[in-house]
mmCIF file of C-alpha atoms in Angstrom:
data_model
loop_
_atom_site.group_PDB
_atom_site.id
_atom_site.type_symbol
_atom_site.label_atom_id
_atom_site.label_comp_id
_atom_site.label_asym_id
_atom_site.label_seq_id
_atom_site.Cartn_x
_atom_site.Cartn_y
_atom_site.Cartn_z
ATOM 1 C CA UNK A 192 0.000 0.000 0.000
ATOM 2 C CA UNK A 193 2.793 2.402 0.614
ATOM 3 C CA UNK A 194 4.396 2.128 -2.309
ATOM 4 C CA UNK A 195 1.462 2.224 -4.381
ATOM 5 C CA UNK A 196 0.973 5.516 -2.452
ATOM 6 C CA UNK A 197 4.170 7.069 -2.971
ATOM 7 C CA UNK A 198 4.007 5.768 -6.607
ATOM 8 C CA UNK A 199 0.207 7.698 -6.823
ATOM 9 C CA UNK A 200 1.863 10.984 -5.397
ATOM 10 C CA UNK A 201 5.059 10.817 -7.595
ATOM 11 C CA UNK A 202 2.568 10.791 -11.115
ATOM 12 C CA UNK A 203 0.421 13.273 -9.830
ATOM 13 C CA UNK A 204 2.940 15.834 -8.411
ATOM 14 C CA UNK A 205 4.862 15.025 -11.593
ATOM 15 C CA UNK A 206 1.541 15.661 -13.933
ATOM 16 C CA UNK A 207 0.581 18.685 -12.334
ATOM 17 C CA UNK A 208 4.296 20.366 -11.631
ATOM 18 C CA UNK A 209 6.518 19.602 -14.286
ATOM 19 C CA UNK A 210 8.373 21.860 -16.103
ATOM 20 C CA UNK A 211 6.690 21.583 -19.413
ATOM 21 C CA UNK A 212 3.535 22.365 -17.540
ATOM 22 C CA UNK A 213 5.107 25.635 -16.036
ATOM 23 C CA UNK A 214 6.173 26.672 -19.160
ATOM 24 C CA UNK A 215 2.897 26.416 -20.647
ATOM 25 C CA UNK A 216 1.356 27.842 -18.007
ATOM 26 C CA UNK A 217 3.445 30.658 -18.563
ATOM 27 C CA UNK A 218 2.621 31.175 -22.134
ATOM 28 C CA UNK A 219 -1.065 30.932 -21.120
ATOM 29 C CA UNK A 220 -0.533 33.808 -18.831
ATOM 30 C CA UNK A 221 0.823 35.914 -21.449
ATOM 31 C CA UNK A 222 -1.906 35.283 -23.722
ATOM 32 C CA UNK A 223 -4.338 36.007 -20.877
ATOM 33 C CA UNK A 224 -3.676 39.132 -20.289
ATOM 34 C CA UNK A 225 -4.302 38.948 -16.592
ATOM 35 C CA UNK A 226 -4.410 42.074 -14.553
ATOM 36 C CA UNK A 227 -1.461 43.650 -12.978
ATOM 37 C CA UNK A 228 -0.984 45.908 -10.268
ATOM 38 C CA UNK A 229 -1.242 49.892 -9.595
ATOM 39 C CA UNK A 230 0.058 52.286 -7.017
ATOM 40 C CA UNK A 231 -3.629 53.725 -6.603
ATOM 41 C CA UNK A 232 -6.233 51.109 -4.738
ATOM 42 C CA UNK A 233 -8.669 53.982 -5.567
ATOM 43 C CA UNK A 234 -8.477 54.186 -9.201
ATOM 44 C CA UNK A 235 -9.988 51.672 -11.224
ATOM 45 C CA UNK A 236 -8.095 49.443 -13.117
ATOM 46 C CA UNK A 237 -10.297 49.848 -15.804
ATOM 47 C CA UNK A 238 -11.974 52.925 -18.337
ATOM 48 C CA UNK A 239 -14.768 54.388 -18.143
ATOM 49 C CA UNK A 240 -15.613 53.190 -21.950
ATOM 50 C CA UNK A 241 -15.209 49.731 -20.435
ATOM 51 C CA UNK A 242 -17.069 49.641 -16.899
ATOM 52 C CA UNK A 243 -16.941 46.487 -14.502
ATOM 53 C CA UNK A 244 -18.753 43.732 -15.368
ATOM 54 C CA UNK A 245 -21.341 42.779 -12.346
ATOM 55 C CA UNK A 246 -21.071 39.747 -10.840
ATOM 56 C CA UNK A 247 -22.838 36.698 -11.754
ATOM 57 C CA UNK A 248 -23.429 32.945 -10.274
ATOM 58 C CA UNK A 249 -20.262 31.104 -10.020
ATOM 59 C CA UNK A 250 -20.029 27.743 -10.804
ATOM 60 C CA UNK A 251 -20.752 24.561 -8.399
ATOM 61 C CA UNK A 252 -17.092 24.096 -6.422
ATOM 62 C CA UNK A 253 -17.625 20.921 -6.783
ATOM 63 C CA UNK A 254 -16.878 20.725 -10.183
ATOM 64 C CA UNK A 255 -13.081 20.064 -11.562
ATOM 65 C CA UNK A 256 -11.341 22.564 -11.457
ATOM 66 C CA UNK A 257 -10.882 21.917 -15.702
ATOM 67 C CA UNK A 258 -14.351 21.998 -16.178
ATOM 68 C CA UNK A 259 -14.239 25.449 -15.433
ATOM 69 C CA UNK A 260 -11.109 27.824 -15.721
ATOM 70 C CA UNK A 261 -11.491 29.424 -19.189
ATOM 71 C CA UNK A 262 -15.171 30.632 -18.041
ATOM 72 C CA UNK A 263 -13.452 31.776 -14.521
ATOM 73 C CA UNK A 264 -10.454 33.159 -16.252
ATOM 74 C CA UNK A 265 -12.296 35.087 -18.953
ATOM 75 C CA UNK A 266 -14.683 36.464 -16.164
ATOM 76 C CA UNK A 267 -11.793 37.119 -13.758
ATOM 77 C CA UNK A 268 -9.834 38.888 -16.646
ATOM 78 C CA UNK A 269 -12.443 41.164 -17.804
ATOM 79 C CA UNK A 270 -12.819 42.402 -14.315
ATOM 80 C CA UNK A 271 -15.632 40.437 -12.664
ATOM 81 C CA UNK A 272 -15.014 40.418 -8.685
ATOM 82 C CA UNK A 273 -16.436 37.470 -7.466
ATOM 83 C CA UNK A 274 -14.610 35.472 -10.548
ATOM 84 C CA UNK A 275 -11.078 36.791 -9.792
ATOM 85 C CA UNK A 276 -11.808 35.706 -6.788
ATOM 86 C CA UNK A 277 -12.881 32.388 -6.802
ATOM 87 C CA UNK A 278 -10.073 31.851 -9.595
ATOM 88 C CA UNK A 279 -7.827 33.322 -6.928
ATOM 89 C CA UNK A 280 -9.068 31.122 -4.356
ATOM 90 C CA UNK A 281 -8.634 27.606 -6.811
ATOM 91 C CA UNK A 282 -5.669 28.993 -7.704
ATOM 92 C CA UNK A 283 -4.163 28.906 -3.915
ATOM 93 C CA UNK A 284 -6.203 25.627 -3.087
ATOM 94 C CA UNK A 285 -4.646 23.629 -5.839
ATOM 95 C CA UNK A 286 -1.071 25.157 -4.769
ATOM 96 C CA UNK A 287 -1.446 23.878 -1.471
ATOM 97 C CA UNK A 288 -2.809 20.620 -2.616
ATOM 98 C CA UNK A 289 0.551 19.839 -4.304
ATOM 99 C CA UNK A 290 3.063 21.224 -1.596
ATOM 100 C CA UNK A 291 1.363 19.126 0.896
ATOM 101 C CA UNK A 292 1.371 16.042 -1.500
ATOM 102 C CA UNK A 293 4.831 16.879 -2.261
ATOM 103 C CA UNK A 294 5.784 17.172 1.693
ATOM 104 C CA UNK A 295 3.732 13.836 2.159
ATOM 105 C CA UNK A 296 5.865 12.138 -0.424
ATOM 106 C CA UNK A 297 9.352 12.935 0.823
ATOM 107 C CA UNK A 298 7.912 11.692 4.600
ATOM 108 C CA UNK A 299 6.137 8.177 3.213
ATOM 109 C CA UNK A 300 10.068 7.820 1.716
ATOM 110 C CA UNK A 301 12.084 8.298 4.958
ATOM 111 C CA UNK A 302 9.632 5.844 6.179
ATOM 112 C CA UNK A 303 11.262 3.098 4.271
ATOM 113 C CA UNK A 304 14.335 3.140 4.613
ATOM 114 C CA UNK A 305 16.034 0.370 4.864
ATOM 115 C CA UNK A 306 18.367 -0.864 7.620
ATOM 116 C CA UNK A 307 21.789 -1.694 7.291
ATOM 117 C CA UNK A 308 22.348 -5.153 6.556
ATOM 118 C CA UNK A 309 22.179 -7.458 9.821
ATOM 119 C CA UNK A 310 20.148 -4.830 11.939
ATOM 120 C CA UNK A 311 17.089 -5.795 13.065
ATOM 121 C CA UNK A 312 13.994 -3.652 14.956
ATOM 122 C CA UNK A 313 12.164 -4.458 18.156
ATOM 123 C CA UNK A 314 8.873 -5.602 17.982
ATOM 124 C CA UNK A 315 7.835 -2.833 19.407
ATOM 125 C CA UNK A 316 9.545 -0.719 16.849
ATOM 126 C CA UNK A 317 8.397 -2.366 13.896
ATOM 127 C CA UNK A 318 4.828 -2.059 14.764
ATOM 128 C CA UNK A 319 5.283 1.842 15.475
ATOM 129 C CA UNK A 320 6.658 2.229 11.563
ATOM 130 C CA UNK A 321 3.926 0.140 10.159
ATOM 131 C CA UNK A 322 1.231 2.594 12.057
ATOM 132 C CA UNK A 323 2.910 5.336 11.163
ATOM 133 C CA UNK A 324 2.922 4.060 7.548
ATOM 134 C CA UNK A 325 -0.521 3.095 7.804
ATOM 135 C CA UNK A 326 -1.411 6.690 8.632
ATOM 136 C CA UNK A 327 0.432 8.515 6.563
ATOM 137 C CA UNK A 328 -0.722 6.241 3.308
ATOM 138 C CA UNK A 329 -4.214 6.780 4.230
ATOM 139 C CA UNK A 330 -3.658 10.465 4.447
ATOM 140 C CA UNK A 331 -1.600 10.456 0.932
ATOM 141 C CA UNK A 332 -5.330 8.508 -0.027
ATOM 142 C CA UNK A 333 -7.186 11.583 1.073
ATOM 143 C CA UNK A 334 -5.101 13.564 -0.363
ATOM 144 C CA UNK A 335 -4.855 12.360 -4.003
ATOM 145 C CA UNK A 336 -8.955 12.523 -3.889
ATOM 146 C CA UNK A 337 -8.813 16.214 -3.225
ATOM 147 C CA UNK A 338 -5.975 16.468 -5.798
ATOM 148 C CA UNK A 339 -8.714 15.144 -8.306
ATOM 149 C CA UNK A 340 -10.625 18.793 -8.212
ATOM 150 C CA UNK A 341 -6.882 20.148 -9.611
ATOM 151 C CA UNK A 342 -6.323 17.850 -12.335
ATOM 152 C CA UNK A 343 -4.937 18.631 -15.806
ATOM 153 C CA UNK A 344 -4.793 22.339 -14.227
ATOM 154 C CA UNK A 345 -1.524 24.005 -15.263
ATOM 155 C CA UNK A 346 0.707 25.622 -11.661
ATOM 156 C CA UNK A 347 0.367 29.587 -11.648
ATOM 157 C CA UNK A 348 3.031 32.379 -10.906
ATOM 158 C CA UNK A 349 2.406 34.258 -7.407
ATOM 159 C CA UNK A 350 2.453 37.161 -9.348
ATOM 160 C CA UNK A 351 -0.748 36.055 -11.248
ATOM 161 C CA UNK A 352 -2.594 34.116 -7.945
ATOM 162 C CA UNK A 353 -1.771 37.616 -6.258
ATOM 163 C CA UNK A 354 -3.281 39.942 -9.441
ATOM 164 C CA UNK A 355 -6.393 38.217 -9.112
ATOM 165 C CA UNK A 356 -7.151 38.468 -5.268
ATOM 166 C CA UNK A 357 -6.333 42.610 -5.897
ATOM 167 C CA UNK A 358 -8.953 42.772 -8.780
ATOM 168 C CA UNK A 359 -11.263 41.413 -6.622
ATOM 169 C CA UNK A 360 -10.580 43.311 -3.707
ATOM 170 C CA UNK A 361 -10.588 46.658 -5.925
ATOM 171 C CA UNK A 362 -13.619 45.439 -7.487
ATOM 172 C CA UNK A 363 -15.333 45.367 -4.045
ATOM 173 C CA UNK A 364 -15.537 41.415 -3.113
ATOM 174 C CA UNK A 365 -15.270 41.957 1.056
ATOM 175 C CA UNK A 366 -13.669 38.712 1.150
ATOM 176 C CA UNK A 367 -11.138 39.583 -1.611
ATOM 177 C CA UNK A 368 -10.505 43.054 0.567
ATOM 178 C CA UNK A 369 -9.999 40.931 3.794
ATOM 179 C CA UNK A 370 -7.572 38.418 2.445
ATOM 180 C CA UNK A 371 -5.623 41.109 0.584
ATOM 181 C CA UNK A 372 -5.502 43.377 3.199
ATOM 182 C CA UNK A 373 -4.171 41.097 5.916
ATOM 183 C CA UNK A 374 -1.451 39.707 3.806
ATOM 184 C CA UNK A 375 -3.013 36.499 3.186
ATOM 185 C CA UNK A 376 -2.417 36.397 -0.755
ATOM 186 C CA UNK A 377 1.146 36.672 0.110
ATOM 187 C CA UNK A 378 2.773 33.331 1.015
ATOM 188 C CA UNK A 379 6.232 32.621 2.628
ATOM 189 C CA UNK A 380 7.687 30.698 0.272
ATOM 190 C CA UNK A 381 7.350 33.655 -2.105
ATOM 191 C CA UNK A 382 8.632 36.401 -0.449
ATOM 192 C CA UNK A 383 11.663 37.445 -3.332
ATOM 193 C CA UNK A 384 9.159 36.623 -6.260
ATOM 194 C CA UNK A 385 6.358 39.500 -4.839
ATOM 195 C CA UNK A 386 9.130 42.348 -3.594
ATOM 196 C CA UNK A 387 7.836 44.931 -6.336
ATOM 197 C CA UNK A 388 3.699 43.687 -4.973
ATOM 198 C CA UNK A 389 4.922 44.019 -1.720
ATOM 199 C CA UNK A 390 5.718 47.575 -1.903
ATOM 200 C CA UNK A 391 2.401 48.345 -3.074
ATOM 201 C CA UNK A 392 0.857 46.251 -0.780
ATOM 202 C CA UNK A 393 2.277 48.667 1.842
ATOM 203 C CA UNK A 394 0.810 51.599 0.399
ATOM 204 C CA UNK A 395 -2.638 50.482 -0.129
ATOM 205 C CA UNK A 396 -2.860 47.973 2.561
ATOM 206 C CA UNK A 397 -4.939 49.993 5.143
ATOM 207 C CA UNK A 398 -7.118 51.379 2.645
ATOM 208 C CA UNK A 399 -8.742 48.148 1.621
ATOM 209 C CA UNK A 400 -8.766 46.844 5.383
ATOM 210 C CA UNK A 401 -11.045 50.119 6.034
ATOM 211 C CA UNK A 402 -13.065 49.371 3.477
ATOM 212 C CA UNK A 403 -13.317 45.566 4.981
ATOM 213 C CA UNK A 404 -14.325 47.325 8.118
ATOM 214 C CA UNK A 405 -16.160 49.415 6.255
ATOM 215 C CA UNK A 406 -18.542 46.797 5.477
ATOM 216 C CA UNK A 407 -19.203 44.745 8.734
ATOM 217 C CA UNK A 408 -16.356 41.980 8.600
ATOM 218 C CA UNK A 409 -15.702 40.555 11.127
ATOM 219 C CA UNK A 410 -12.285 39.275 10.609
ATOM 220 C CA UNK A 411 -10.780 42.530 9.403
ATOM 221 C CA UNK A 412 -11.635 44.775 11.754
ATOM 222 C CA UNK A 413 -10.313 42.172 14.416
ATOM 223 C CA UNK A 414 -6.737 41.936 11.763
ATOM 224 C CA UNK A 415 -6.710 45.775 11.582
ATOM 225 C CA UNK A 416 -7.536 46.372 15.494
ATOM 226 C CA UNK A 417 -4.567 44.331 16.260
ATOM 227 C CA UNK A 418 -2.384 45.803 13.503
ATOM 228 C CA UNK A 419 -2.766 49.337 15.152
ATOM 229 C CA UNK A 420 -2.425 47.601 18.905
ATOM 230 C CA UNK A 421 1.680 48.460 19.511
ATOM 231 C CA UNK A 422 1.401 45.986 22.873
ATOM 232 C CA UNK A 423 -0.594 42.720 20.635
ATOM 233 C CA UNK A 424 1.806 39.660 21.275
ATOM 234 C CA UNK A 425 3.525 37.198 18.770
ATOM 235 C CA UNK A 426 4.548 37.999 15.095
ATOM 236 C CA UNK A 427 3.911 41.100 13.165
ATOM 237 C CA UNK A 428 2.012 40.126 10.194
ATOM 238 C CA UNK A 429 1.859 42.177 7.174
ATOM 239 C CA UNK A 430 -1.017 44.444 7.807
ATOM 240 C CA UNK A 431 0.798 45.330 11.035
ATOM 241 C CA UNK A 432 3.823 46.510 8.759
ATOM 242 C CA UNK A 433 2.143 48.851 6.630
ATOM 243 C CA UNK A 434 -0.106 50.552 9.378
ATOM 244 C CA UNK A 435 1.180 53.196 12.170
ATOM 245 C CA UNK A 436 0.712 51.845 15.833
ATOM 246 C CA UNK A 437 -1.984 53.787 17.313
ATOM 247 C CA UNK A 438 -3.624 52.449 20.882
ATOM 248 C CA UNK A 439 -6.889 54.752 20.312
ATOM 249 C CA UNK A 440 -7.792 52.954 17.333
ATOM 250 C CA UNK A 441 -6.581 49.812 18.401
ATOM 251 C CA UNK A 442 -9.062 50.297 21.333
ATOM 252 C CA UNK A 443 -12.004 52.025 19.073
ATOM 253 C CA UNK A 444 -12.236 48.877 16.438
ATOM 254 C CA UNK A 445 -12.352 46.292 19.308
ATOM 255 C CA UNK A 446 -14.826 47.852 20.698
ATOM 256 C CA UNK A 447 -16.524 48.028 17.419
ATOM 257 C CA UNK A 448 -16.004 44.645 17.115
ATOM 258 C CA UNK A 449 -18.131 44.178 20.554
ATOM 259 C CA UNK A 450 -20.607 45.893 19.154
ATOM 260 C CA UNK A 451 -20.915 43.749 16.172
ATOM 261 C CA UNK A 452 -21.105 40.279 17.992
ATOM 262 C CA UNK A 453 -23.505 41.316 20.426
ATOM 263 C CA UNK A 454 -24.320 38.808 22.650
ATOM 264 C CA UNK A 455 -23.905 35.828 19.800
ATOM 265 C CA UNK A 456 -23.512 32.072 21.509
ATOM 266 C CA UNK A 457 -20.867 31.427 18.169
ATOM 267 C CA UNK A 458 -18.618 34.183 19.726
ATOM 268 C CA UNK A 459 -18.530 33.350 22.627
ATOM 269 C CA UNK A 460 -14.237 32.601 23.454
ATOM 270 C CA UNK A 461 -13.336 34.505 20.771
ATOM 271 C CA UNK A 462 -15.179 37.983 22.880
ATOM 272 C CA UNK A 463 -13.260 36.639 25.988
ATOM 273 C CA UNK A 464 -10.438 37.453 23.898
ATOM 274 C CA UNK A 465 -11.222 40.912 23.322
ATOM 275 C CA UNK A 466 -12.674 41.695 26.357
ATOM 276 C CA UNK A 467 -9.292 41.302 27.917
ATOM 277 C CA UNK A 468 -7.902 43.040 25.338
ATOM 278 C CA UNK A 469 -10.175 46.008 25.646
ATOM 279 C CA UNK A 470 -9.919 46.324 29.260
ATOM 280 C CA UNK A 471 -5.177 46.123 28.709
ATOM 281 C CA UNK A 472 -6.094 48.994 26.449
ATOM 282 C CA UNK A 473 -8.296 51.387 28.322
ATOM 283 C CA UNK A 474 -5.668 50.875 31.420
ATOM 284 C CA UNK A 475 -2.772 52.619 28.686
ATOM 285 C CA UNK A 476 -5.097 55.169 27.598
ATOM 286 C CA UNK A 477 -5.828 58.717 29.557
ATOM 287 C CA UNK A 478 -9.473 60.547 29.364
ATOM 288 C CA UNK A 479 -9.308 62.201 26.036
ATOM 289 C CA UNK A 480 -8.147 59.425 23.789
ATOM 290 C CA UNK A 481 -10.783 56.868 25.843
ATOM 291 C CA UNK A 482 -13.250 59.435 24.452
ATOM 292 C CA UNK A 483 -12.082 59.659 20.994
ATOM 293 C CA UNK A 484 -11.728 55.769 20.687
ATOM 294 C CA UNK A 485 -15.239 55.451 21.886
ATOM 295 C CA UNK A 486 -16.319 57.825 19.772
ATOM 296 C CA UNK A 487 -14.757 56.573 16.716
ATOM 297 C CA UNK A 488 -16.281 52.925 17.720
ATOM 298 C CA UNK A 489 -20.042 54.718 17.963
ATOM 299 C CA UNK A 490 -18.778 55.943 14.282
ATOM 300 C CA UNK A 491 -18.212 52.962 12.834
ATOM 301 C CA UNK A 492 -21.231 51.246 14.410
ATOM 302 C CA UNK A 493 -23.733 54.080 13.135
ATOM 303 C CA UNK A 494 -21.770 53.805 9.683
ATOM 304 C CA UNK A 495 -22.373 49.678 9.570
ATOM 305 C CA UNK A 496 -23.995 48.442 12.374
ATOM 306 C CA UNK A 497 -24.457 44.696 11.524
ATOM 307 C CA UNK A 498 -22.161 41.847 10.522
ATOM 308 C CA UNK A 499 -21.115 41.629 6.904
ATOM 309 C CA UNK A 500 -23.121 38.585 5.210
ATOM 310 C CA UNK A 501 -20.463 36.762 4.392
ATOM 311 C CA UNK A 502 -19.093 36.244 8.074
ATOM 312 C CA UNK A 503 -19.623 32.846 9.163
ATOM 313 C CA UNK A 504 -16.903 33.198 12.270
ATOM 314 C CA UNK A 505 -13.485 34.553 13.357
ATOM 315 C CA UNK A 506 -10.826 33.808 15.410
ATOM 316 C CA UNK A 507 -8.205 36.079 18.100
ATOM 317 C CA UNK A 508 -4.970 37.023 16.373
ATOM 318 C CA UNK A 509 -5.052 34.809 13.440
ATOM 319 C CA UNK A 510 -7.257 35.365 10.048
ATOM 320 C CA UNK A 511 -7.669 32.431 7.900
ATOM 321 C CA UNK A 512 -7.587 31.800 4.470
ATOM 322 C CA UNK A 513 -10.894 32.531 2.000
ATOM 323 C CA UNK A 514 -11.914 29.415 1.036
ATOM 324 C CA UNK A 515 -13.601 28.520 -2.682
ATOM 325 C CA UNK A 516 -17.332 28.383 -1.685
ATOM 326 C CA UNK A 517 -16.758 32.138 0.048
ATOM 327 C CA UNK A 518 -16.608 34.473 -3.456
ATOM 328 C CA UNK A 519 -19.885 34.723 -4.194
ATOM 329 C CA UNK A 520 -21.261 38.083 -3.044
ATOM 330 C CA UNK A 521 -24.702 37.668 -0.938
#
């Protein structure tokens, strides 16, 4: 079973990642004409003479992935929101498919390894490596079925994955804006390959978080609070680079946040969270900037006072990935 495994991995990672299919993909993404980035979040990447297309159904996620890209990538390419972002979305899903297949391969091989000649295992040990080989094939299993959604589907640049996810955040997708704004779109492994998007990522960063906020979600105002929060612990994620430390606002968007969960039973750790972190801030802050982060929080509540439609939950100090199923606009 394991080597069929590792055999199944090898010929899909190989079908999917190959050079040839890079190359192609590259010519493809020439011929596209996908969008690229400007300086200017506010100014539309497209003439008047040629306005936005709206957004229309997206197709069933269930279908491959095949099935389905020229319609996504025509849509996504002429501008359509919710298409740039679901292609943005398949895009990143069927990238992480094949690094995790890849990482499962290389693990299912040090596995096997075979012992020098004349050594031999405990009982105990051998019975540990065929569980953990048991596992770890059934996992590769799994895997390979979701792989199936991502067959015959060329690898992308980051450059391109990232284009689309900023189309559809200009365009006005909230879920787009969020995932864009935090950073999310950019990916570790990436870094040198996005240097020119990162520096205008850094310029336009806060704008589209604000307009996240802007519209009721959830996540982003929590990814924005904690940006502008100088004392929030562990790493600095993006949006935390590209924003000025400011306690006031910090304090106003958490309590905005309050405001917008209400007294929800789905919310309930996740507001223990920020009540604590409400009640660290209002200790740091004197009279006058308690009233103007109140204020601003009473400001942003009059401006949107409900949860965006597409917020299903959140989590403290950590915003997930948009998943596939999330582009559609309500």
């Amino acid at each position: 079973m394991l080597a069929i495994a590792i055999g199944g991995l090898g010929w899909w990672i190989g079908r999917t990642h190959s050079p040839a299919t890079r190359a192609s993909d590259t010519a493809d993404a020439t011929a596209s004409a996908a969008p690229t980035a400007q300086a200017d979040p506010a100014t539309p990447e497209r003439t008047a003479s040629t306005p936005r297309p709206p957004n229309r159904p997206l197709p069933d996620p269930r279908l491959p992935l095949r099935d389905v890209l020229s319609d996504l990538r025509a849509r996504a390419n002429a501008g359509e929101p919710d298409a740039a972002c679901r292609l943005a979305a398949e895009m990143e899903y069927c990238d992480r498919i094949a690094t995790q297949l890849s990482s499962i391969s290389e693990a299912m091989k040090s596995t096997n390894v075979r012992l020098p000649q004349g050594t031999r295992m405990t009982p105990e040990l051998q019975a540990t490596v065929r569980q953990t080989q048991q596992t770890m094939a059934a996992g590769a299993e799994r895997m390979l079925e979701e792989s199936a959604h991502c067959e015959g589907v060329p690898a992308v640049s980051a450059n391109q994955r990232l284009q689309y996810w900023r189309t559809a955040a200009i365009g006005g997708n909230v879920v787009a804006m969020r995932h864009y704004a935090v950073g999310n779109a950019f990916r570790m492994n990436e870094t040198l390959e996005n240097l020119d998007n990162l520096r205008v990522y850094r310029r336009e960063a806060e704008t589209f978080a604000k307009r996240a906020v802007a519209a009721g979600d959830l996540s982003t105002v929590l990814a924005l609070a904690a940006a502008h929060n100088p004392a929030q612990p562990g790493r600095r994620y993006l949006l935390a680079q590209a924003v000025t430390p400011d306690r006031p606002q910090a304090l106003a968007l958490y309590l905005y946040a309050q405001s917008l969960m209400r007294d929800e039973a789905r919310f309930a750790t996740l507001r223990s969270f920020i009540d604590q972190t409400v009640r660290n801030l209002e200790q740091d802050l004197d009279a006058t900037s308690l009233a103007r982060a109140r204020a601003q929080a009473a400001d942003h509540m009059r401006a949107q006072p409900t949860l965006s439609a597409s917020v299903q939950r959140a989590v403290f100090g950590h915003t997930r990935d948009v998943e596939r199923h999330e582009c559609a606009s309500p």
